Short mmCIF file of C-alpha atoms in Angstrom, two decimals:
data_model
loop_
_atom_site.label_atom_id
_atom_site.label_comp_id
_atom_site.label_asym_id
_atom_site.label_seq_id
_atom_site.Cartn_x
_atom_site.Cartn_y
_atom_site.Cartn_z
CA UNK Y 23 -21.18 -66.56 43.48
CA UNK Y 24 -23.20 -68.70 40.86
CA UNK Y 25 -21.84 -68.42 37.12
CA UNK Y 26 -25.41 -67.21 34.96
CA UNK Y 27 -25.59 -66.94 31.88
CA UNK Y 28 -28.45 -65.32 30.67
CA UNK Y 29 -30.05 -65.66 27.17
CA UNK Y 30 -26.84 -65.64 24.97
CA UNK Y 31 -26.88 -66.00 21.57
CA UNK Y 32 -24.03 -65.93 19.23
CA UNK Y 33 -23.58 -66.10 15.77
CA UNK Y 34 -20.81 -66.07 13.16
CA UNK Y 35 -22.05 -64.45 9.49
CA UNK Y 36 -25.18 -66.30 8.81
CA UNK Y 37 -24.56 -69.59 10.98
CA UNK Y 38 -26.32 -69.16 14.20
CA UNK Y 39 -24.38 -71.26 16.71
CA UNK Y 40 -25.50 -70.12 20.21
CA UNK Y 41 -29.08 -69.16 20.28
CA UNK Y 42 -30.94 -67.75 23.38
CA UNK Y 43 -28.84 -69.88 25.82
CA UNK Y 44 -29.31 -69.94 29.71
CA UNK Y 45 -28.01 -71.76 32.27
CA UNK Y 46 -26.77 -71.06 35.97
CA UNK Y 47 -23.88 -73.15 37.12
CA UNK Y 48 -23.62 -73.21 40.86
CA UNK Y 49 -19.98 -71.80 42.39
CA UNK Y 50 -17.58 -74.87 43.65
CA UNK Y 51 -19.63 -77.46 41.25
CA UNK Y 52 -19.04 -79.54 38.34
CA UNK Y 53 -20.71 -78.71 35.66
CA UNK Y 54 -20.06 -80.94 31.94
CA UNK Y 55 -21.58 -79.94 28.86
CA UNK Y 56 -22.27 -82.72 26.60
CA UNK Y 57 -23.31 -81.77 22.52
CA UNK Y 58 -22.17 -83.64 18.91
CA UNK Y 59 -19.48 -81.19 17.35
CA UNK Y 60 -20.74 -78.06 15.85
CA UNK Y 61 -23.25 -77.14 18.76
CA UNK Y 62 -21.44 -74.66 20.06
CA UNK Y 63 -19.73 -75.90 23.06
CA UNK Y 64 -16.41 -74.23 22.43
CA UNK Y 65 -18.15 -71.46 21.61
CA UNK Y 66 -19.60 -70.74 24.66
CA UNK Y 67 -16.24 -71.70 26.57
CA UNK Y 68 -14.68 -69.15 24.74
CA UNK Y 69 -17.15 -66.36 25.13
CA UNK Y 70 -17.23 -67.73 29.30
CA UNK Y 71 -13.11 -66.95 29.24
CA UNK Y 72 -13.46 -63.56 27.53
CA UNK Y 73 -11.92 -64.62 24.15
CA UNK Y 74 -15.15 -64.60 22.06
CA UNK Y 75 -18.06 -62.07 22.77
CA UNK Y 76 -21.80 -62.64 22.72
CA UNK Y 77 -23.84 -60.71 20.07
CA UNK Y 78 -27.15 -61.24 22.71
CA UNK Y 79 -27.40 -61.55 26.24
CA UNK Y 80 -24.71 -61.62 29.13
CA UNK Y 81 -23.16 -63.74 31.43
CA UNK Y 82 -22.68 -62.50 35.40
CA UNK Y 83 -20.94 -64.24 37.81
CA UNK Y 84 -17.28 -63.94 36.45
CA UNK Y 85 -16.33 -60.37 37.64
CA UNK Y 86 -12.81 -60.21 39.62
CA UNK Y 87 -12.94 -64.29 39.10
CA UNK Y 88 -9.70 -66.10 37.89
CA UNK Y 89 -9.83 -68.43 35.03
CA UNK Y 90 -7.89 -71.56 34.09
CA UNK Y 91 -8.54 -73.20 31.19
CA UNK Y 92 -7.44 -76.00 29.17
CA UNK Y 93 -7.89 -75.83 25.24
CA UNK Y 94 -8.97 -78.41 22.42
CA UNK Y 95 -5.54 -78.24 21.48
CA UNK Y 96 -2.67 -78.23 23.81
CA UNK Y 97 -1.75 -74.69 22.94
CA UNK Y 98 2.18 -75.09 24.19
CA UNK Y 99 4.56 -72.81 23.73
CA UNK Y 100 6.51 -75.70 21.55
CA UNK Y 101 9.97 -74.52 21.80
CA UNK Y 102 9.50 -74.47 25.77
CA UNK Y 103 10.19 -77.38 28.28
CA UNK Y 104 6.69 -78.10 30.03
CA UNK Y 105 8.57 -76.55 32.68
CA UNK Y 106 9.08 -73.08 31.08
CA UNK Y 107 5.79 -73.50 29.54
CA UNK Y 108 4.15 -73.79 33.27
CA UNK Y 109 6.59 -71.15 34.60
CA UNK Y 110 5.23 -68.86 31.69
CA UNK Y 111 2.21 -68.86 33.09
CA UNK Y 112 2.50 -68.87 36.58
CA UNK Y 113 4.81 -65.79 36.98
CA UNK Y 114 6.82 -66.89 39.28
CA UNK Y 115 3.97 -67.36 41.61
CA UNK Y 116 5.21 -71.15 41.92
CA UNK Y 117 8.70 -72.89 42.92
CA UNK Y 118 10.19 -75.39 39.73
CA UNK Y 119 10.27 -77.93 42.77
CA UNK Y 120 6.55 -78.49 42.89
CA UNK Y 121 6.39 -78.10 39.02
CA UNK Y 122 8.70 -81.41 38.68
CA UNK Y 123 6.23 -82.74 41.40
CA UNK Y 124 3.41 -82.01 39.37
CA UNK Y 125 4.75 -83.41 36.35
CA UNK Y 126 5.53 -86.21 38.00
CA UNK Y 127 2.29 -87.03 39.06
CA UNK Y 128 1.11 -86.57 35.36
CA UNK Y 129 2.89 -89.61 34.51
CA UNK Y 130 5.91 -86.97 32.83
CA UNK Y 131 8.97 -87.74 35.05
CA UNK Y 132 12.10 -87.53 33.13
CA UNK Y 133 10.36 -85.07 29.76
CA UNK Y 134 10.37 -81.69 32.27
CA UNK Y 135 13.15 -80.15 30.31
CA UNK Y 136 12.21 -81.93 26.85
CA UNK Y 137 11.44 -79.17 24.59
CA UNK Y 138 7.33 -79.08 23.94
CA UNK Y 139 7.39 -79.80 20.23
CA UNK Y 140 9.38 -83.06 20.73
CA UNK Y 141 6.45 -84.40 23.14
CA UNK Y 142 3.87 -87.02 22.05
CA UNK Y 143 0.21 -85.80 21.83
CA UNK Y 144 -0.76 -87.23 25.20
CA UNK Y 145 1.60 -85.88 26.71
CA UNK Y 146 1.34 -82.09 25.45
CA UNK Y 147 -2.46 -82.86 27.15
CA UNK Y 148 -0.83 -83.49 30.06
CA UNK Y 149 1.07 -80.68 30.13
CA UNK Y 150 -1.56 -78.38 29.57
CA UNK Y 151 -3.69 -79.67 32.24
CA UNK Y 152 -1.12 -79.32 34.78
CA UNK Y 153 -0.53 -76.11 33.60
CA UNK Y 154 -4.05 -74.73 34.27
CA UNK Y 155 -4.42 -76.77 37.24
CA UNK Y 156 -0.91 -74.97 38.94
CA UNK Y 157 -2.45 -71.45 38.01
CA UNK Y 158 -3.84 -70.15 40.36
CA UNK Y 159 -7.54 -70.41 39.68
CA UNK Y 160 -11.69 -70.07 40.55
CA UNK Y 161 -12.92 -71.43 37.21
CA UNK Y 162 -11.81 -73.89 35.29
CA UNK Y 163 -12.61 -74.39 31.82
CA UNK Y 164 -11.86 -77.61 29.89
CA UNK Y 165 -12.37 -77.99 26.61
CA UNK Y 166 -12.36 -81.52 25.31
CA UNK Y 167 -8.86 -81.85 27.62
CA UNK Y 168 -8.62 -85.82 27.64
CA UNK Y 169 -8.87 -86.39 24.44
CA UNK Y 170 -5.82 -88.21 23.07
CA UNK Y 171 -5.11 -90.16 26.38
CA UNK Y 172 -5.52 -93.86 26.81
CA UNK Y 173 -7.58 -95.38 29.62
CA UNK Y 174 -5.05 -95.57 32.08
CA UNK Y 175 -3.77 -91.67 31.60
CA UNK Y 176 -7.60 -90.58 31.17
CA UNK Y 177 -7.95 -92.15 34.71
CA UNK Y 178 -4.89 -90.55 36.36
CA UNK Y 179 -5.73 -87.47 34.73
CA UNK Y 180 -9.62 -87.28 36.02
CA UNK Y 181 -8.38 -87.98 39.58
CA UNK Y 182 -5.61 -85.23 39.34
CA UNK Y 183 -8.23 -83.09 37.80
CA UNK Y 184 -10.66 -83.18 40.54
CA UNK Y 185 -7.85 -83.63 43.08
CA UNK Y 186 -6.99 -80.10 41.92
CA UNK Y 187 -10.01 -78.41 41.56
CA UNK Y 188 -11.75 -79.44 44.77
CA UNK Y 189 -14.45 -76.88 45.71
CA UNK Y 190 -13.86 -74.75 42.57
CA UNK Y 191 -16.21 -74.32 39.76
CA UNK Y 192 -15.62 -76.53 36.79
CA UNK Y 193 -17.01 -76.32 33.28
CA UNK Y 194 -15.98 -79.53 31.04
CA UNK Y 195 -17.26 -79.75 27.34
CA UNK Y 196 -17.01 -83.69 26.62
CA UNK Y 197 -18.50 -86.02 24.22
CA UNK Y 198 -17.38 -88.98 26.19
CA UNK Y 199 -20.44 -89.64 28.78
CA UNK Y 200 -17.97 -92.05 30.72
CA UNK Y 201 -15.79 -88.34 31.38
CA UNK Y 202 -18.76 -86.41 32.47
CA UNK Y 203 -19.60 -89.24 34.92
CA UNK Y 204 -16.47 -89.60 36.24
CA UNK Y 205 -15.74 -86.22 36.85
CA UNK Y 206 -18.82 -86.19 38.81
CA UNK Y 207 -21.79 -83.12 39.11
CA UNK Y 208 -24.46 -81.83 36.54
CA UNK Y 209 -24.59 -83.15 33.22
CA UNK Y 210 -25.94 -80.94 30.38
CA UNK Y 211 -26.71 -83.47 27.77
CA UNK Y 212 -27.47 -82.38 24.30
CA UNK Y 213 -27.34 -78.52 24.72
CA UNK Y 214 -30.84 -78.66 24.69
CA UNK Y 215 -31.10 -75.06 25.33
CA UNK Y 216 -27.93 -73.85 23.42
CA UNK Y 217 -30.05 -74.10 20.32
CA UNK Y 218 -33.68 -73.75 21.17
CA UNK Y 219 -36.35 -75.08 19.12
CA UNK Y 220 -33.53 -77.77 18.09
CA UNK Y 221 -33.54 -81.14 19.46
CA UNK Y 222 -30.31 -83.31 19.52
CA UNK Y 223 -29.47 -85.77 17.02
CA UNK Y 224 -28.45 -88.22 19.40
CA UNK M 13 37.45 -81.80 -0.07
CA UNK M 14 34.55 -81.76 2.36
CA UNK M 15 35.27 -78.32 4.41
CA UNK M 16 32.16 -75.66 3.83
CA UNK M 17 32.37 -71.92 4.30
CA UNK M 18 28.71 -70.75 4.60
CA UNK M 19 25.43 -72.52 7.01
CA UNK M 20 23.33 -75.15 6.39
CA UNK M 21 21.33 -73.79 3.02
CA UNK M 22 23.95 -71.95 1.61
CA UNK M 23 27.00 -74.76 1.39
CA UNK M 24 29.99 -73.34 -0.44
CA UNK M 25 32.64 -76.25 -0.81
CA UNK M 26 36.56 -75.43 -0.63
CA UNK M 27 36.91 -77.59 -3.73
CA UNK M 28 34.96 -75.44 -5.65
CA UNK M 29 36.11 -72.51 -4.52
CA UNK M 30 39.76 -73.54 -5.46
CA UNK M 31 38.91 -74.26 -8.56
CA UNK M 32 37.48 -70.94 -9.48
CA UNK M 33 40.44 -69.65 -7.93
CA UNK M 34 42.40 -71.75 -10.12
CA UNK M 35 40.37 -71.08 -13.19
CA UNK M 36 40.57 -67.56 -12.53
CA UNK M 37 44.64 -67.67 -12.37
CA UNK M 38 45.06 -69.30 -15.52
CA UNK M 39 42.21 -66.82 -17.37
CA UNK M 40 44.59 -63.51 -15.91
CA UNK M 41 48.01 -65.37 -17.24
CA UNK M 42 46.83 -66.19 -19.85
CA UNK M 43 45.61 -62.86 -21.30
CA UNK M 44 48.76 -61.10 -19.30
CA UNK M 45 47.80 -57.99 -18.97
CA UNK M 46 46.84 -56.64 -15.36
CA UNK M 47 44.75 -53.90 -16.77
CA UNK M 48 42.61 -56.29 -18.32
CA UNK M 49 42.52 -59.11 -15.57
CA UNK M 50 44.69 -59.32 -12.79
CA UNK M 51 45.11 -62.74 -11.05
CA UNK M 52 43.85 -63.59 -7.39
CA UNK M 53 47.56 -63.69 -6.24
CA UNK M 54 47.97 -60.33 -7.46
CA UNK M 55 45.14 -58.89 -5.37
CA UNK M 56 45.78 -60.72 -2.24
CA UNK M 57 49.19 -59.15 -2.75
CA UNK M 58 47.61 -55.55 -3.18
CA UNK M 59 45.28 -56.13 -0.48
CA UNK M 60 48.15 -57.21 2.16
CA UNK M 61 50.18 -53.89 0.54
CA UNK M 62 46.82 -51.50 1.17
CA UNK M 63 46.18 -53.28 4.29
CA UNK M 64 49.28 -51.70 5.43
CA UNK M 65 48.58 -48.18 5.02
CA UNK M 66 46.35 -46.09 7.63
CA UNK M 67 44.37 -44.62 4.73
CA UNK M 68 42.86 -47.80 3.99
CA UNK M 69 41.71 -48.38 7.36
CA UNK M 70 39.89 -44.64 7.41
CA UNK M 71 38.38 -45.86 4.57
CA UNK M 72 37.52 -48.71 5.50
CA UNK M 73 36.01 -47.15 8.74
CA UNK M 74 34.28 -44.22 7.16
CA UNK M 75 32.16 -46.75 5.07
CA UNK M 76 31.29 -49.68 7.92
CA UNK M 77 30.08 -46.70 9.72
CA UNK M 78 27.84 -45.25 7.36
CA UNK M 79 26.78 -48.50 5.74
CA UNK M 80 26.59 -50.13 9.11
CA UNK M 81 24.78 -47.11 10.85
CA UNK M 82 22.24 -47.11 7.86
CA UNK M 83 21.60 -50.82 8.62
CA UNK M 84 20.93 -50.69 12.30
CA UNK M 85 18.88 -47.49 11.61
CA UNK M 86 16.71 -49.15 9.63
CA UNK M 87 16.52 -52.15 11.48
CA UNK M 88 15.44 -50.14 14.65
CA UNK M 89 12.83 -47.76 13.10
CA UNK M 90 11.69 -50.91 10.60
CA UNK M 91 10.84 -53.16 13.81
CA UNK M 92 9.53 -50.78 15.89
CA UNK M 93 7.34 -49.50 12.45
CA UNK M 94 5.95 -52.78 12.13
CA UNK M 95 5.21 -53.41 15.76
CA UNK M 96 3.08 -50.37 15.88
CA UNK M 97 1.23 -50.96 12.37
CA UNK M 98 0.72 -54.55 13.58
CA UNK M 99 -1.66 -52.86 15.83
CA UNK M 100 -2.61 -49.87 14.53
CA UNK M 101 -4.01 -50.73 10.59
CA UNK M 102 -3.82 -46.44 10.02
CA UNK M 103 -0.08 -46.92 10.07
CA UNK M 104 0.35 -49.83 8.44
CA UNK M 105 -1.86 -48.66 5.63
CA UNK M 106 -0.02 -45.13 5.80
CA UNK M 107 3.21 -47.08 5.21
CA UNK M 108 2.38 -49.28 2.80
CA UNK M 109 3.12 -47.18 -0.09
CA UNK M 110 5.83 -45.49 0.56
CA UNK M 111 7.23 -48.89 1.57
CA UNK M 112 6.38 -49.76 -2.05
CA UNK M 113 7.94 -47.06 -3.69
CA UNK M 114 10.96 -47.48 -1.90
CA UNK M 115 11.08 -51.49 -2.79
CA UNK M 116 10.39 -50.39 -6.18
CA UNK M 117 12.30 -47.24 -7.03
CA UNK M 118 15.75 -47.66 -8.45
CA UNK M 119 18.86 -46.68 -6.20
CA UNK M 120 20.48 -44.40 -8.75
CA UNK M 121 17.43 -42.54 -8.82
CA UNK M 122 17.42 -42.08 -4.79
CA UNK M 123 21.21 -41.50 -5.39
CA UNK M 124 20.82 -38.72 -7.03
CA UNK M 125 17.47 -37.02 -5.22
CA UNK M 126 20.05 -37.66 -1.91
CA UNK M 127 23.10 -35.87 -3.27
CA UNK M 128 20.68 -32.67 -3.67
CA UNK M 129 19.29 -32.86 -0.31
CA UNK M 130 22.67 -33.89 1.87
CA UNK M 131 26.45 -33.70 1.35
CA UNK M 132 27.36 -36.56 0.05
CA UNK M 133 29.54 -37.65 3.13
CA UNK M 134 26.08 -39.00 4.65
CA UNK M 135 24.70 -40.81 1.16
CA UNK M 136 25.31 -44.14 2.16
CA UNK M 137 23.72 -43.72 5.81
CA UNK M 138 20.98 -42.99 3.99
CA UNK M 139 20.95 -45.41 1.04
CA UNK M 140 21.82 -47.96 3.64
CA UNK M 141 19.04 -47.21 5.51
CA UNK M 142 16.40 -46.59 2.56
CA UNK M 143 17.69 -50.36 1.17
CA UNK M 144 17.10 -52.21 4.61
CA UNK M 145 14.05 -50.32 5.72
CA UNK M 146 11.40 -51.84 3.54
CA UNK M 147 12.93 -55.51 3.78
CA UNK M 148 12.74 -55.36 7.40
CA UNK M 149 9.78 -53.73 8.21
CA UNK M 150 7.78 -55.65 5.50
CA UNK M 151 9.36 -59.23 7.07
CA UNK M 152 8.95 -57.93 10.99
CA UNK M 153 5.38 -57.17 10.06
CA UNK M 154 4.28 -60.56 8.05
CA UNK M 155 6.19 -62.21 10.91
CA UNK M 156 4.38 -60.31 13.79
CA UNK M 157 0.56 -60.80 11.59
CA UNK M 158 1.38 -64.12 11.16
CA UNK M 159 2.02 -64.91 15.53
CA UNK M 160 0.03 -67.72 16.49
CA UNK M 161 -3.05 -66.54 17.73
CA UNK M 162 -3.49 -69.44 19.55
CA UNK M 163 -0.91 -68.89 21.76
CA UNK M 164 -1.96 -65.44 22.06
CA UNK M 165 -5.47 -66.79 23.33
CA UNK M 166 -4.12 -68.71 26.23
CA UNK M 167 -1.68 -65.97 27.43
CA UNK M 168 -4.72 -63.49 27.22
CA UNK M 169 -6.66 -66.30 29.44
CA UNK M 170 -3.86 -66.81 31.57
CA UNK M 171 -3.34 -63.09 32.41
CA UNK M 172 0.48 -63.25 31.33
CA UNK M 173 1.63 -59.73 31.58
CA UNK M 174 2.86 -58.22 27.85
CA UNK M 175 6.87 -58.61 28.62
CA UNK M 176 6.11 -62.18 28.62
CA UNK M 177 4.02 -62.11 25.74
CA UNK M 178 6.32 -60.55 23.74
CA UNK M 179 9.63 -62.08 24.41
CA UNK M 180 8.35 -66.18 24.67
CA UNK M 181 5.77 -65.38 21.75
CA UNK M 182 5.43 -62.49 19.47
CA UNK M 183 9.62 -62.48 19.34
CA UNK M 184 10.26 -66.40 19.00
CA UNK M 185 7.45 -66.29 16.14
CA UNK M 186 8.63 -62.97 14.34
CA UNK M 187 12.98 -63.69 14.99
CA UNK M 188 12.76 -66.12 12.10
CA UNK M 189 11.38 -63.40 9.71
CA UNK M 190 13.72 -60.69 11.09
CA UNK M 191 16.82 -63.14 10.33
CA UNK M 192 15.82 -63.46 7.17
CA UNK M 193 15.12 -59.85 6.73
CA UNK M 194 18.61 -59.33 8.49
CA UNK M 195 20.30 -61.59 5.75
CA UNK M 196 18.67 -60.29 2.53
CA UNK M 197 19.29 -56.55 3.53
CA UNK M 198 22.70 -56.33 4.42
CA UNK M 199 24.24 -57.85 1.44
CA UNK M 200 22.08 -55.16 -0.74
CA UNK M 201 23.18 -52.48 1.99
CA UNK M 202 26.53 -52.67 0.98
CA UNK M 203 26.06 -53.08 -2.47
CA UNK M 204 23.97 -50.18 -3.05
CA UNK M 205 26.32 -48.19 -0.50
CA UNK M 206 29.07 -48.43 -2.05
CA UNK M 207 27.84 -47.89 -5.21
CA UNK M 208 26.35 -44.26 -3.58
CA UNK M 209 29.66 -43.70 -2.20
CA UNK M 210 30.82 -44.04 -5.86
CA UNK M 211 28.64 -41.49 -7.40
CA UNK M 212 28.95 -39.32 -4.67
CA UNK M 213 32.40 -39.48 -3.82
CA UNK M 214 32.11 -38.64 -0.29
CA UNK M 215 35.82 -37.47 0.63
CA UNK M 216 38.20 -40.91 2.49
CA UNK M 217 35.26 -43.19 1.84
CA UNK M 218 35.44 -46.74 0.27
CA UNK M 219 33.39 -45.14 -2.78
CA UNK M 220 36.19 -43.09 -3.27
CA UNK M 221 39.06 -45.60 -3.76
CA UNK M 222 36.71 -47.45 -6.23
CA UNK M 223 36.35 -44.12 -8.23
CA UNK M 224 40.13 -43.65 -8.55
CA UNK M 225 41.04 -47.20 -9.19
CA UNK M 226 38.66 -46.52 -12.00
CA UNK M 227 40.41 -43.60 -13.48
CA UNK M 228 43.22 -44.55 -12.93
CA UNK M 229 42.62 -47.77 -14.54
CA UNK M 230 44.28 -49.44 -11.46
CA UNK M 231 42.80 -52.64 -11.66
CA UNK M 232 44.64 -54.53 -8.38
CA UNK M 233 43.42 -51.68 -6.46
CA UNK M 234 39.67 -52.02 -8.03
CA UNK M 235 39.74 -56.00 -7.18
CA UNK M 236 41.32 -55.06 -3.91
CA UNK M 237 39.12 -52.67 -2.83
CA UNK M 238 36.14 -55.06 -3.95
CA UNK M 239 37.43 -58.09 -1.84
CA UNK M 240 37.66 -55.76 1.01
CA UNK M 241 33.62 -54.84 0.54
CA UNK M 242 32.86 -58.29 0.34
CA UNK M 243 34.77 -59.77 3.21
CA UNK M 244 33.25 -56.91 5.19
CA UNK M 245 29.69 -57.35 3.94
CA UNK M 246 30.12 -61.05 5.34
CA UNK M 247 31.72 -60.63 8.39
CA UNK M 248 29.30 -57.95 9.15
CA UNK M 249 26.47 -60.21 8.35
CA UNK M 250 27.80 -62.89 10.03
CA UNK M 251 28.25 -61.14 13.89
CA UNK M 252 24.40 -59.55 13.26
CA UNK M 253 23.12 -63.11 12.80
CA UNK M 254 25.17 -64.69 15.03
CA UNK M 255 23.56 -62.12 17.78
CA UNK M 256 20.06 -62.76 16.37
CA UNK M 257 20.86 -67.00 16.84
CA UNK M 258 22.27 -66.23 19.80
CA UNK M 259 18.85 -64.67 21.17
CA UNK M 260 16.51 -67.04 19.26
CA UNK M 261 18.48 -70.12 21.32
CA UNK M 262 18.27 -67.92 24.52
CA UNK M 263 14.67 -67.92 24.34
#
């Protein structure tokens, strides 16, 4: 079933930062939202994954539909190994054994039981996107989730992402256009319609 | 000298401690009279004398009891008070004042209310209790309002059931505060215990033996009697935090 979202609007006091936004993205596809910061992009991740609500319109689509999601930040539980961060999550759903796998495959062999706070910023990203990507999900949300990397782990990463999330649906918020393309699918650029009326500065 | 007694913040060195020890030997010879000041050699003697006797142990029990019971009273009812006005803002603003009047009031004052109200055999329980309560559930509360909300956002997205929640979050962000709480309160718990126990004079209590020494001018015993409150106050406070450690590095 289709994700729509239909005429949302969203504002915080007096700053208006969704306005009258619709959009349908299509079950199993990749969908990347490209904006300059302060368009609302998070915004309307967060109100997709339930953590924000709309003051206007609604979004269907998302009923009885699991969510993964990776955050701006990496959002690790920092005295927790990635492992016990993953295994937080996952409850018990998944054996340590393909966790280490997983991590390995991130480019994190030999940090599994290194406790999260200790970790460089690239690899806290990494973490986290493992961690959504071993939930079990339909939608994944990602928020901004290679910033930090270099080329080479913003590479491995895209593969593992879409490795991982074949035939689900996908919603990336990105300012890099060379992200977007790589991940593949629809490209929103400029949020035309998250703020109607406005035209993008770039 | 480089041996320590206390953690990492609170460094006491030997040296220093021998030297006050020291100081303190020469001050009580020096003036010679026992009434006045007796000398640390004196009261270790007195203490290994008392320590001898079965009284002093019923004392000694009758008062960790109380004090202690007051203590873990409060520390249940103060957690579990803060958990529920961290979600419910009618209790927290329900408890706020009489949190602040308790902070605020002086002991002698609910010393004194307490000895109408209950025989004085239970006034430390309840000081105890009264003296910890407020700490603790003021500390547990700022700890649990203060959990990163952040973390609380992905575990909501990531359907993580509440046990989870609460043990790898809301506990390893609040344990901290309840330490602290822990550490502050019990060294006022058995101050302000004891000192109930001495107005009150509940019958075989610590309080008790403090009263008498004073009457009686017995000095060793009064010295003796306050070395015993102190090393219980820290040993007491030392096996409560080392549990609370002991579940912070579990997590």
């Amino acid at each position: 079933m289709d994700i729509v979202i239909d005429h949302l609007s969203k504002r915080f006091g007096e700053k208006e930062v969704i306005k009258d936004f619709s959009a349908r993205i299509k079950e199993g596809s990749v969908t990347s939202l490209m904006a300059p910061s302060g368009w609302g992009k998070t915004t309307l991740l967060r109100i997709i994954a339930g953590l924000e609500k709309s003051d206007e319109g609604r979004i269907e689509g998302l009923e009885n539909k699991k969510i993964s999601m990776v955050f701006q930040e990496d959002r690790l539980c920092g005295n927790l190994s990635p492992i016990s961060n993953i295994r937080f999550v996952c409850n018990g759903k998944v054996q340590e054994k393909q966790i280490y796998e997983e991590l390995e495959k991130a480019g994190l062999k030999g940090e599994e039981l290194v406790p999260a706070r200790n970790l460089s910023g690239g690899m806290k990203k990494r973490v986290a996107l493992v961690r959504a990507l071993m939930v079990p999900f339909d939608v994944l949300i990602l928020d901004e989730p290679f910033d930090g990397l270099d080329d080479k782990n913003k590479r491995k990463m895209i593969n593992y992402v879409k490795e991982k999330s074949k035939g689900k649906t996908v919603i990336l918020v990105t300012h890099e256009k060379k992200e977007a393309e790589a991940m593949g699918g629809e490209i929103i650029h400029g949020l035309y319609c998250i703020r109607s009326g406005m035209e993008p500065k770039q | 000298m480089n041996f320590t007694i206390s953690g990492k913040n609170k460094k006491i060195k030997i040296w220093a401690v021998l030297i006050w020890l020291v100081l303190w030997e020469i001050t009580a010879r020096a003036i010679g009279q026992e009434i006045l000041l007796v000398s640390p050699v004196t009261v270790i003697r007195k203490l290994v004398e008392m320590a001898g006797q079965g009284d002093f142990w019923l004392s000694v029990l009758f008062t960790v009891c109380r004090i202690a019971g007051g203590f873990l009273a409060a520390f249940f009812i103060g957690v579990l008070l803060a958990w529920i006005g961290s979600f419910h803002p009618f209790i927290k603003e329900l408890a706020a004042p009489l949190m602040a009047v308790i902070k605020a009031a002086p002991v002698a004052s609910f010393i004194i209310l307490i000895l109408i109200w209950v025989p004085s055999r239970n006034l430390s329980f309840i000081i105890s209790f009264l003296i910890a309560l407020p700490v603790i559930y003021t500390n547990v509360l700022y700890g649990i309002e203060n959990t990163n909300q952040e973390l609380l956002e992905m575990a909501k997205v990531f359907r993580v059931p509440l046990g989870k929640r609460i043990w790898y979050i809301y506990l390893s962000e609040t344990l901290p505060y309840l330490r602290a709480a822990c550490s502050v309160s019990l060294g006022l718990c058995w101050k302000a215990g004891v000192a109930a126990e001495v107005i009150g004079i509940p019958a075989g209590s610590i309080g008790e033996k403090l009263y008498e020494a004073k009457i009686y001018l017995q000095t060793p015993e009064l010295f003796a009697w306050t070395l015993t409150i102190i090393l219980l106050s820290i040993w007491f406070e030392k096996i409560f935090l080392f549990i609370i450690d002991r579940v912070i590095k579990a997590e």
